[in-house]
PDB file of C-alpha atoms in Angstrom:
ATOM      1  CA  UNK A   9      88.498  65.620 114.118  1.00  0.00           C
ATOM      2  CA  UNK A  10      90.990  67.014 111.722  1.00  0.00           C
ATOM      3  CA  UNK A  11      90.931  70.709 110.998  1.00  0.00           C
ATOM      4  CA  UNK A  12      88.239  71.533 108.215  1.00  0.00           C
ATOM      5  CA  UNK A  13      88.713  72.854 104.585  1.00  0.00           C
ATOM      6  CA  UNK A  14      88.690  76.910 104.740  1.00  0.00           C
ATOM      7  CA  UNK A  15      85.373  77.783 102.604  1.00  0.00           C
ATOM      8  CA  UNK A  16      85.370  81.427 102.161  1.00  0.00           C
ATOM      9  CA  UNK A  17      87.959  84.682 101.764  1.00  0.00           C
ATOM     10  CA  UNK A  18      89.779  85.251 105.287  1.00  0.00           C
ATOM     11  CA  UNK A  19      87.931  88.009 107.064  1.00  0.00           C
ATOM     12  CA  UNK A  20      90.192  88.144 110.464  1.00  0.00           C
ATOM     13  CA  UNK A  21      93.059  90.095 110.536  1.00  0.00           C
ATOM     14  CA  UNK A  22      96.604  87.957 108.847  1.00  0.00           C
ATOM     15  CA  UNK A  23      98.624  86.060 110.591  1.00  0.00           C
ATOM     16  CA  UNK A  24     101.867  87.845 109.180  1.00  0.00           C
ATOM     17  CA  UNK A  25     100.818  91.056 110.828  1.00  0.00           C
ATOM     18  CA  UNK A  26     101.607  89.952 114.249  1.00  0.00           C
ATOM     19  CA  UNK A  27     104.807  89.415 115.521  1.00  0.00           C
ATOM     20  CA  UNK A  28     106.330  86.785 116.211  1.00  0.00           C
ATOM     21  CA  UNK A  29     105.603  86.402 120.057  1.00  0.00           C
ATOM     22  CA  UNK A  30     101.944  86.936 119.393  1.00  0.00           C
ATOM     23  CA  UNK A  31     101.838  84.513 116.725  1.00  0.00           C
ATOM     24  CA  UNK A  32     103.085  81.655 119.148  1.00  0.00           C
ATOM     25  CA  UNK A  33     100.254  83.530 121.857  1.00  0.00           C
ATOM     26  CA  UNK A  34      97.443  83.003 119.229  1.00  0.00           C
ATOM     27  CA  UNK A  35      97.898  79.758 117.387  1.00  0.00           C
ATOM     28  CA  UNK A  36      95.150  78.312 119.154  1.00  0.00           C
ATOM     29  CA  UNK A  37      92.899  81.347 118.945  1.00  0.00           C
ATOM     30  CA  UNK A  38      93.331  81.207 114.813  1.00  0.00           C
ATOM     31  CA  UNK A  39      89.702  80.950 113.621  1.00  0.00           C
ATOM     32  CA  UNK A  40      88.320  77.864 112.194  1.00  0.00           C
ATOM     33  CA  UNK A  41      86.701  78.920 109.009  1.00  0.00           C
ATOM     34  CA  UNK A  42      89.281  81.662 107.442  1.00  0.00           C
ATOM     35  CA  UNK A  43      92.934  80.647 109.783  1.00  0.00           C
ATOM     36  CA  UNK A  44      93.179  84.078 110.256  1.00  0.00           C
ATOM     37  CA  UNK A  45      93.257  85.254 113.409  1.00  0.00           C
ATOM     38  CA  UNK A  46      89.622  86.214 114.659  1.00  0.00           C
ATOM     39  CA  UNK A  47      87.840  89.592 114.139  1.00  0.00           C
ATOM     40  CA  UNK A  48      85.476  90.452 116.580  1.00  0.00           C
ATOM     41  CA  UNK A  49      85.742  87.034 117.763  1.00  0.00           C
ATOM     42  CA  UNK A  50      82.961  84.552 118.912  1.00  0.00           C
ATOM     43  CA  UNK A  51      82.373  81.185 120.488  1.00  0.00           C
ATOM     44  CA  UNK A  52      80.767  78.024 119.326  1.00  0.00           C
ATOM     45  CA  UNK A  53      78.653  76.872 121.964  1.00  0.00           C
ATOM     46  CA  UNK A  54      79.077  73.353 121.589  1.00  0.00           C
ATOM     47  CA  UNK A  55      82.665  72.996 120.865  1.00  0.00           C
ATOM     48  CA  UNK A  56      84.264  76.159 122.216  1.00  0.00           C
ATOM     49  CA  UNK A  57      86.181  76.806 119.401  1.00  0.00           C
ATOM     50  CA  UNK A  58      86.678  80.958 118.003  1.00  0.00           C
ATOM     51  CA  UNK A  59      85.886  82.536 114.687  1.00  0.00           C
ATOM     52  CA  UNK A  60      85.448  85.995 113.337  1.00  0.00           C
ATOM     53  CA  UNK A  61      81.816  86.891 113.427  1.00  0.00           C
ATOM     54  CA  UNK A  62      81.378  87.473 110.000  1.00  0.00           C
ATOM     55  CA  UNK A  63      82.919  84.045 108.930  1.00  0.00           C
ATOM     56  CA  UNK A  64      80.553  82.575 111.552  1.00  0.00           C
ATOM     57  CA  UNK A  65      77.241  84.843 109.782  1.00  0.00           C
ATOM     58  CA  UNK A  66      78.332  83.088 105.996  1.00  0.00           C
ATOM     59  CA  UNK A  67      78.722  79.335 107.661  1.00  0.00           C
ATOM     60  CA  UNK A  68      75.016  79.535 109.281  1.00  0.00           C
ATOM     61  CA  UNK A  69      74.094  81.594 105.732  1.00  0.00           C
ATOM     62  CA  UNK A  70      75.503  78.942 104.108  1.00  0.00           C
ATOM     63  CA  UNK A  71      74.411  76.250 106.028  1.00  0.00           C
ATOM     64  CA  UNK A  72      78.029  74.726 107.143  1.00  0.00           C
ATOM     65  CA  UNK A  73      78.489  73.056 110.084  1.00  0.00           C
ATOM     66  CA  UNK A  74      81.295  73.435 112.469  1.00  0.00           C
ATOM     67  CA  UNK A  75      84.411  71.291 111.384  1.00  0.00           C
ATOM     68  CA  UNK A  76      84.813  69.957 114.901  1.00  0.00           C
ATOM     69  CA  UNK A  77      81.518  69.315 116.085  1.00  0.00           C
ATOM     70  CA  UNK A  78      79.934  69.230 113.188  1.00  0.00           C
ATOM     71  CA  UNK A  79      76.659  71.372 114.921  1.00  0.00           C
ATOM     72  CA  UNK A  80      75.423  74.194 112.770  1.00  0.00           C
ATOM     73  CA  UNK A  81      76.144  77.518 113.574  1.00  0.00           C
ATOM     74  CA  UNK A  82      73.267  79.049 115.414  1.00  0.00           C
ATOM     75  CA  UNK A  83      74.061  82.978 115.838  1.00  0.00           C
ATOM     76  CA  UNK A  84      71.968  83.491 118.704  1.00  0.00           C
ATOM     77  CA  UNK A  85      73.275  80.929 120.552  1.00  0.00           C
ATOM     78  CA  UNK A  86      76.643  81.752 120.125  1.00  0.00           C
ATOM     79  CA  UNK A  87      78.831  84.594 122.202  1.00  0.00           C
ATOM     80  CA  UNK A  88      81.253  87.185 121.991  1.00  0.00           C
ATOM     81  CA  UNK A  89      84.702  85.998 123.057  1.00  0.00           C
ATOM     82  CA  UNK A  90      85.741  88.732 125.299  1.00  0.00           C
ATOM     83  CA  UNK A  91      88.643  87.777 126.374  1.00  0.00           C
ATOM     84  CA  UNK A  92      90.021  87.190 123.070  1.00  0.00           C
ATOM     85  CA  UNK A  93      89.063  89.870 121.278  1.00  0.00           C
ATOM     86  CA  UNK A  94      90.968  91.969 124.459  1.00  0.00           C
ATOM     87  CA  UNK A  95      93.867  89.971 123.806  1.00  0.00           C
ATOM     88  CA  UNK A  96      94.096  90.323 120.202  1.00  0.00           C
ATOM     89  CA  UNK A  97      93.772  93.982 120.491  1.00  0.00           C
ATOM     90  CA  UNK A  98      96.991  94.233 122.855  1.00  0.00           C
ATOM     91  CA  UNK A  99      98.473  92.146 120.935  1.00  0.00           C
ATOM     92  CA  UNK A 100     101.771  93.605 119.056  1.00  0.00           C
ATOM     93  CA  UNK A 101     101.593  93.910 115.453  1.00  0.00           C
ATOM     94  CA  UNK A 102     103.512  95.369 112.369  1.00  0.00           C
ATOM     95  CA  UNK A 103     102.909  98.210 110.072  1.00  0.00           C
ATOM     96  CA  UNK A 104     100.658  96.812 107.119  1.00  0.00           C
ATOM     97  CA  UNK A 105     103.649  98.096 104.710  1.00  0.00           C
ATOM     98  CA  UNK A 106     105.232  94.587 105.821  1.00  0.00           C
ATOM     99  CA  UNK A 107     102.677  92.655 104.020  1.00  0.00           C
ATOM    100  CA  UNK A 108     102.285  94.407 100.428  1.00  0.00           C
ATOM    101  CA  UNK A 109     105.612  96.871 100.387  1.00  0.00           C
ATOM    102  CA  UNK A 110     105.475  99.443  98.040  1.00  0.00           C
ATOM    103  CA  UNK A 111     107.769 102.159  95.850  1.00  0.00           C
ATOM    104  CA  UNK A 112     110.802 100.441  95.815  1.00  0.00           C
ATOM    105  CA  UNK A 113     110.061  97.643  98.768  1.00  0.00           C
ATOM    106  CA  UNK A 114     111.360  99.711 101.623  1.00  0.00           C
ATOM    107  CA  UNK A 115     108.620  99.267 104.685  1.00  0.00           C
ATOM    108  CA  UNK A 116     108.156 100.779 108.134  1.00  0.00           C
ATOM    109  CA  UNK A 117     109.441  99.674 111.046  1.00  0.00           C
ATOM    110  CA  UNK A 118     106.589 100.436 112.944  1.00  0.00           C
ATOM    111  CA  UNK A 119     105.330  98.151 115.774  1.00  0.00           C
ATOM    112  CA  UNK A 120     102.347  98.781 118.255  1.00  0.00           C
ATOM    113  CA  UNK A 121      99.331  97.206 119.751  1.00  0.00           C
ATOM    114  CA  UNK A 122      96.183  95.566 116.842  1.00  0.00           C
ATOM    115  CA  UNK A 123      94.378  98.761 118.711  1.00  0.00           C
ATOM    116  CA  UNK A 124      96.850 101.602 117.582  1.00  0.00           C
ATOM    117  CA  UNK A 125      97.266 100.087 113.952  1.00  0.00           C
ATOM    118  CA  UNK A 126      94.416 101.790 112.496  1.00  0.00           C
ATOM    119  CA  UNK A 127      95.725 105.548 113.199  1.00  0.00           C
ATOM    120  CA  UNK A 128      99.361 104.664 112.143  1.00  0.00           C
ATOM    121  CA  UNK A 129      98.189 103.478 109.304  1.00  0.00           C
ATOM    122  CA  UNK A 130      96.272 106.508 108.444  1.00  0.00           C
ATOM    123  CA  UNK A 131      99.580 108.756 108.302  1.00  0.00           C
ATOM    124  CA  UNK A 132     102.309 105.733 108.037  1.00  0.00           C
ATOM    125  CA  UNK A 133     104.563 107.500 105.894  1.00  0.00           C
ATOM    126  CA  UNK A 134     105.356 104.341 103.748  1.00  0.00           C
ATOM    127  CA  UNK A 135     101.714 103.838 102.585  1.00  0.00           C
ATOM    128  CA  UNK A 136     101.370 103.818  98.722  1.00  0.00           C
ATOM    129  CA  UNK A 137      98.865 107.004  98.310  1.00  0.00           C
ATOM    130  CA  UNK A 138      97.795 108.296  94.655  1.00  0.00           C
ATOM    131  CA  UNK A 139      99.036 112.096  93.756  1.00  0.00           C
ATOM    132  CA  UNK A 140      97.361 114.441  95.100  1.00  0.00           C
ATOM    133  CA  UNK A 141      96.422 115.978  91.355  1.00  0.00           C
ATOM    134  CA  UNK A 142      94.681 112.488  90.808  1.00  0.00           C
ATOM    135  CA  UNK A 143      91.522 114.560  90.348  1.00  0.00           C
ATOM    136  CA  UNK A 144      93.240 116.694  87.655  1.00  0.00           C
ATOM    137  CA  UNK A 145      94.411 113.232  85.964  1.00  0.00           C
ATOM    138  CA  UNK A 146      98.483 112.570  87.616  1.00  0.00           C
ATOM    139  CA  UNK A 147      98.118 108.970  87.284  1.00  0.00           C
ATOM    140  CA  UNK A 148     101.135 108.722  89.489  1.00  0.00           C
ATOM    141  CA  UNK A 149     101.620 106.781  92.590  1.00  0.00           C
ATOM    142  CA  UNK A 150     104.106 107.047  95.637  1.00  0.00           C
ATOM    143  CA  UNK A 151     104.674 106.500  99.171  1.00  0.00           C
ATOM    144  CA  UNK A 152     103.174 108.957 101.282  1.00  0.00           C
ATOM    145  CA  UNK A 153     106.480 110.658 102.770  1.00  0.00           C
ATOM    146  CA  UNK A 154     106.977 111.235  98.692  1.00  0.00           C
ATOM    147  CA  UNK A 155     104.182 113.381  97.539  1.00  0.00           C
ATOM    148  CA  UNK A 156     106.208 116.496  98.581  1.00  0.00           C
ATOM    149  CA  UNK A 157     109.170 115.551  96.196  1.00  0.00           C
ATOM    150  CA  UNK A 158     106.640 114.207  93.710  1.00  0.00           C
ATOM    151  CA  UNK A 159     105.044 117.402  94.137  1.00  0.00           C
ATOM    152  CA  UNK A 160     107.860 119.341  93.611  1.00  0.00           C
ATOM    153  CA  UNK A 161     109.642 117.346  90.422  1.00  0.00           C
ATOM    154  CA  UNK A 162     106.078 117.361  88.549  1.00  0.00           C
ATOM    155  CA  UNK A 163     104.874 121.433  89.266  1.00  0.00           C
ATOM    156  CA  UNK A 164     104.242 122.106  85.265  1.00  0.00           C
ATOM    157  CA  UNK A 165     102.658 119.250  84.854  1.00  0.00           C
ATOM    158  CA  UNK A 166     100.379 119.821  87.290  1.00  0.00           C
ATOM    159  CA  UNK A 167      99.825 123.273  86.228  1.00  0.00           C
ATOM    160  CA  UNK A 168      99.152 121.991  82.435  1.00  0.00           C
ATOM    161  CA  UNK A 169      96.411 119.617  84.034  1.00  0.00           C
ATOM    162  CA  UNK A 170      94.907 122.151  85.743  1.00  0.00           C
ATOM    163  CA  UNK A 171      95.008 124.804  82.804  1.00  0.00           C
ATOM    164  CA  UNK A 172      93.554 121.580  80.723  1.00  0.00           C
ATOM    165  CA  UNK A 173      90.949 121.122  83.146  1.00  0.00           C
ATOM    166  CA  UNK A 174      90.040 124.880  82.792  1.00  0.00           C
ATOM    167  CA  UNK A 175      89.755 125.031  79.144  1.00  0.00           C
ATOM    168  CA  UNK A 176      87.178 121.760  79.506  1.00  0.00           C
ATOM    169  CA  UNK A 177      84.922 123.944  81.630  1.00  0.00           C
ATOM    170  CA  UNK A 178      84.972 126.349  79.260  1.00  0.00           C
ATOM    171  CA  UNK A 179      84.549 124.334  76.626  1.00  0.00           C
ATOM    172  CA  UNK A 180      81.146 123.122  78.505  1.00  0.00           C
ATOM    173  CA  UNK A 181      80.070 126.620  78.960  1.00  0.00           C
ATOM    174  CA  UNK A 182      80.684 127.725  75.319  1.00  0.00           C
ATOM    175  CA  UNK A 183      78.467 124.838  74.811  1.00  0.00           C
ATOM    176  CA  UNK A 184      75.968 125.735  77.488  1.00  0.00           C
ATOM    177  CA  UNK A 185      75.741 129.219  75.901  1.00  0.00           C
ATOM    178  CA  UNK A 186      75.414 128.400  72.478  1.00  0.00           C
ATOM    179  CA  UNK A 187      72.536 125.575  72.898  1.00  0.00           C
ATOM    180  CA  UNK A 188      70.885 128.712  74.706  1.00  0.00           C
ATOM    181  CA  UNK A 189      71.107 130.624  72.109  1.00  0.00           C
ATOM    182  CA  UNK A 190      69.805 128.163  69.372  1.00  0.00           C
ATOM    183  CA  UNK A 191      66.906 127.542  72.010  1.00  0.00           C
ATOM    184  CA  UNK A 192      66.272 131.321  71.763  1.00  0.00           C
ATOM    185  CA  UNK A 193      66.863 131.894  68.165  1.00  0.00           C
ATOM    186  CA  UNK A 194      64.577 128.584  67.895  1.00  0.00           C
ATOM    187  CA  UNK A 195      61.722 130.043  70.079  1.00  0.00           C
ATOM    188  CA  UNK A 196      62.181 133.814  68.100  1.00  0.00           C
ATOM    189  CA  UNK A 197      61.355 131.971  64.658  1.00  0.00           C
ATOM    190  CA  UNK A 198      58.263 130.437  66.040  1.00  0.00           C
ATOM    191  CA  UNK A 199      56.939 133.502  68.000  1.00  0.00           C
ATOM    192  CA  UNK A 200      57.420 135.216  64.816  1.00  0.00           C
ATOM    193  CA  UNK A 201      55.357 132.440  62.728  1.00  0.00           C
ATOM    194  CA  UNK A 202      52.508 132.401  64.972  1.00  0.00           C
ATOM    195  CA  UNK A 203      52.676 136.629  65.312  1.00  0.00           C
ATOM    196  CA  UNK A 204      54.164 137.072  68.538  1.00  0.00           C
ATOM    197  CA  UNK A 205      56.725 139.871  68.611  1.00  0.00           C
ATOM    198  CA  UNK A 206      58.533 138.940  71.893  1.00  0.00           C
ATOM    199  CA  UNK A 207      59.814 135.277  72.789  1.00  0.00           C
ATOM    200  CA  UNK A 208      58.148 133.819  75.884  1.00  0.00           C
ATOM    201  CA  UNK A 209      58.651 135.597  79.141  1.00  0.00           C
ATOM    202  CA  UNK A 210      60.617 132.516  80.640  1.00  0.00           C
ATOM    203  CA  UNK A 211      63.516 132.195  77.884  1.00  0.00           C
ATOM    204  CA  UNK A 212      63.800 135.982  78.068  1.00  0.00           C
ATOM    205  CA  UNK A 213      64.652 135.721  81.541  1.00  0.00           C
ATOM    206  CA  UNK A 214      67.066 132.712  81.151  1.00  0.00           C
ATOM    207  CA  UNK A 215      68.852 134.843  78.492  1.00  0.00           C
ATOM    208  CA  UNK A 216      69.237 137.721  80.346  1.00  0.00           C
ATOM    209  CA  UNK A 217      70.348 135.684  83.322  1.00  0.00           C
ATOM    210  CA  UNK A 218      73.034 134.201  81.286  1.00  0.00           C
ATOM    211  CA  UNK A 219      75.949 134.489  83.653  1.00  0.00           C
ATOM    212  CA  UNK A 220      78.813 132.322  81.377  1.00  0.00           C
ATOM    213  CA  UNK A 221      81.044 134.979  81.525  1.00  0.00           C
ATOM    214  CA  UNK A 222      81.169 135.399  85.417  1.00  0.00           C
ATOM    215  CA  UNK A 223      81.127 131.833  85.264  1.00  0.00           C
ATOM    216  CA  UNK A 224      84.429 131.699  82.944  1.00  0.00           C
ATOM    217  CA  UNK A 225      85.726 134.495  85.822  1.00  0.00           C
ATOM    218  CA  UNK A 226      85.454 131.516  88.293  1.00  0.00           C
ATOM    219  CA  UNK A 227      87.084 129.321  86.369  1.00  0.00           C
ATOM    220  CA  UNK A 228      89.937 131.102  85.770  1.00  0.00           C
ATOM    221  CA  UNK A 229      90.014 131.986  89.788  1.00  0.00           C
ATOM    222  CA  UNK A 230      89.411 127.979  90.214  1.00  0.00           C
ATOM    223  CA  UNK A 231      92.456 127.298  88.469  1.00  0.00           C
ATOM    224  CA  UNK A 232      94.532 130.234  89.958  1.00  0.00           C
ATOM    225  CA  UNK A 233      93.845 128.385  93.175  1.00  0.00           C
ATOM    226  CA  UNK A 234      94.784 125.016  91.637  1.00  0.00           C
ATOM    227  CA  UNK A 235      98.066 126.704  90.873  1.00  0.00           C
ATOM    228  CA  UNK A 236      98.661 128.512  93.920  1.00  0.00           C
ATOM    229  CA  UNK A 237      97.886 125.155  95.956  1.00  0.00           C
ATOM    230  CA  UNK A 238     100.174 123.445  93.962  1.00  0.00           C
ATOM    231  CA  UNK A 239     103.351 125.657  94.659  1.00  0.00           C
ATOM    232  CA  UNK A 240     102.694 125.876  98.203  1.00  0.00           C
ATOM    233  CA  UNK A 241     102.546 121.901  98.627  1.00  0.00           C
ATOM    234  CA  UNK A 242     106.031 121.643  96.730  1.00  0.00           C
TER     235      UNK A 242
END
């Protein structure tokens, strides 16, 4: 039978990635319900044909039957395709930059075994990473082997982030302090009503362990650091 329809989103691991000696080595491993090639690939029992495991779990979900032998697909029947999957991992591959280039389309020329591609990816310096500052609001986005330079051509505005950031928090804790005090002034008005000359024992103590101010001292250290980070990442 002709090869069936693809019924999902690919879950093995592109085509494109390989090169092109592996390719020709794993046409007839490509798995029948994504085309990609398999991820932790298993056999059909009936037909012998591969597929990812998770593209086999959403066809017997789902209730599709194989495209070749048209027998559902009965997870407990099936097995894992050792032999593949060892293949597949020695297989050669390209750096992921290849696929979906970024800052300016240059990629890495990076090739290795499907095994190795998770670490190289994980300090590829081609990989389109967000500022470091993100947290402090730098919207801006580069290739890894940029933030330095990025770092560098952008120090004040970094530092005006971090200074804004700053004066939020102590915003907040001007806030903090002054619903405390309308609390106390609050309870004060009704102790005095009701003929109470002190406030209750509680609010007394969260007044007089009202520590905004060495809470504004971290702040400022907080940002100090921010600064001081900054520079030394330039």
């Amino acid at each position: 039978r002709g090869a069936p329809q693809a019924t999902m989103a690919p879950h093995g691991y592109e085509t494109d990635l390989f090169e092109d000696q592996a390719q020709k080595q794993l046409e007839a491993a490509i798995c029948q319900i994504c085309y990609d090639v398999p991820r932790e690939a298993l056999l059909h029992p009936r037909c012998g044909k591969s597929m990812c495991s998770e593209c086999a779990l959403y066809a017997s979900e789902h209730g599709k039957p194989c495209g070749y032998c048209n027998e559902a697909f009965d997870l407990d029947a099936m097995h894992r395709n050792l032999d593949l999957r060892n293949l597949i991992a020695g297989a050669k591959v390209r750096c992921r930059t290849r696929l979906a280039p970024g800052g300016g389309g240059e990629v890495c020329d990076w090739m290795g075994e499907l095994c190795q591609l998770d670490d190289h990816m994980a300090s590829c310096g081609f990989v389109t990473v967000d500022c470091r500052w993100k947290w402090l609001g730098c919207t801006h986005r580069m290739q890894r082997r940029q933030r330095s330079a990025h770092a560098e051509q952008h120090d004040e505005q970094h530092e005006l982030l971090a200074r804004s950031h700053v004066q939020a928090l102590n915003a907040e804790l001007d806030r903090s302090d002054q619903s405390l005090r309308d609390k106390m002034t609050q309870t004060e008005a009704s102790a005095h009503v009701r003929g109470h000359s002190n406030p209750p024992a509680a609010l007394q103590a969260a007044l007089a362990a009202d520590s905004s101010q060495d809470s504004r001292v971290e702040v400022e250290a907080e940002v100090e650091a921010v600064v001081e980070e900054a520079e030394t990442t330039q």
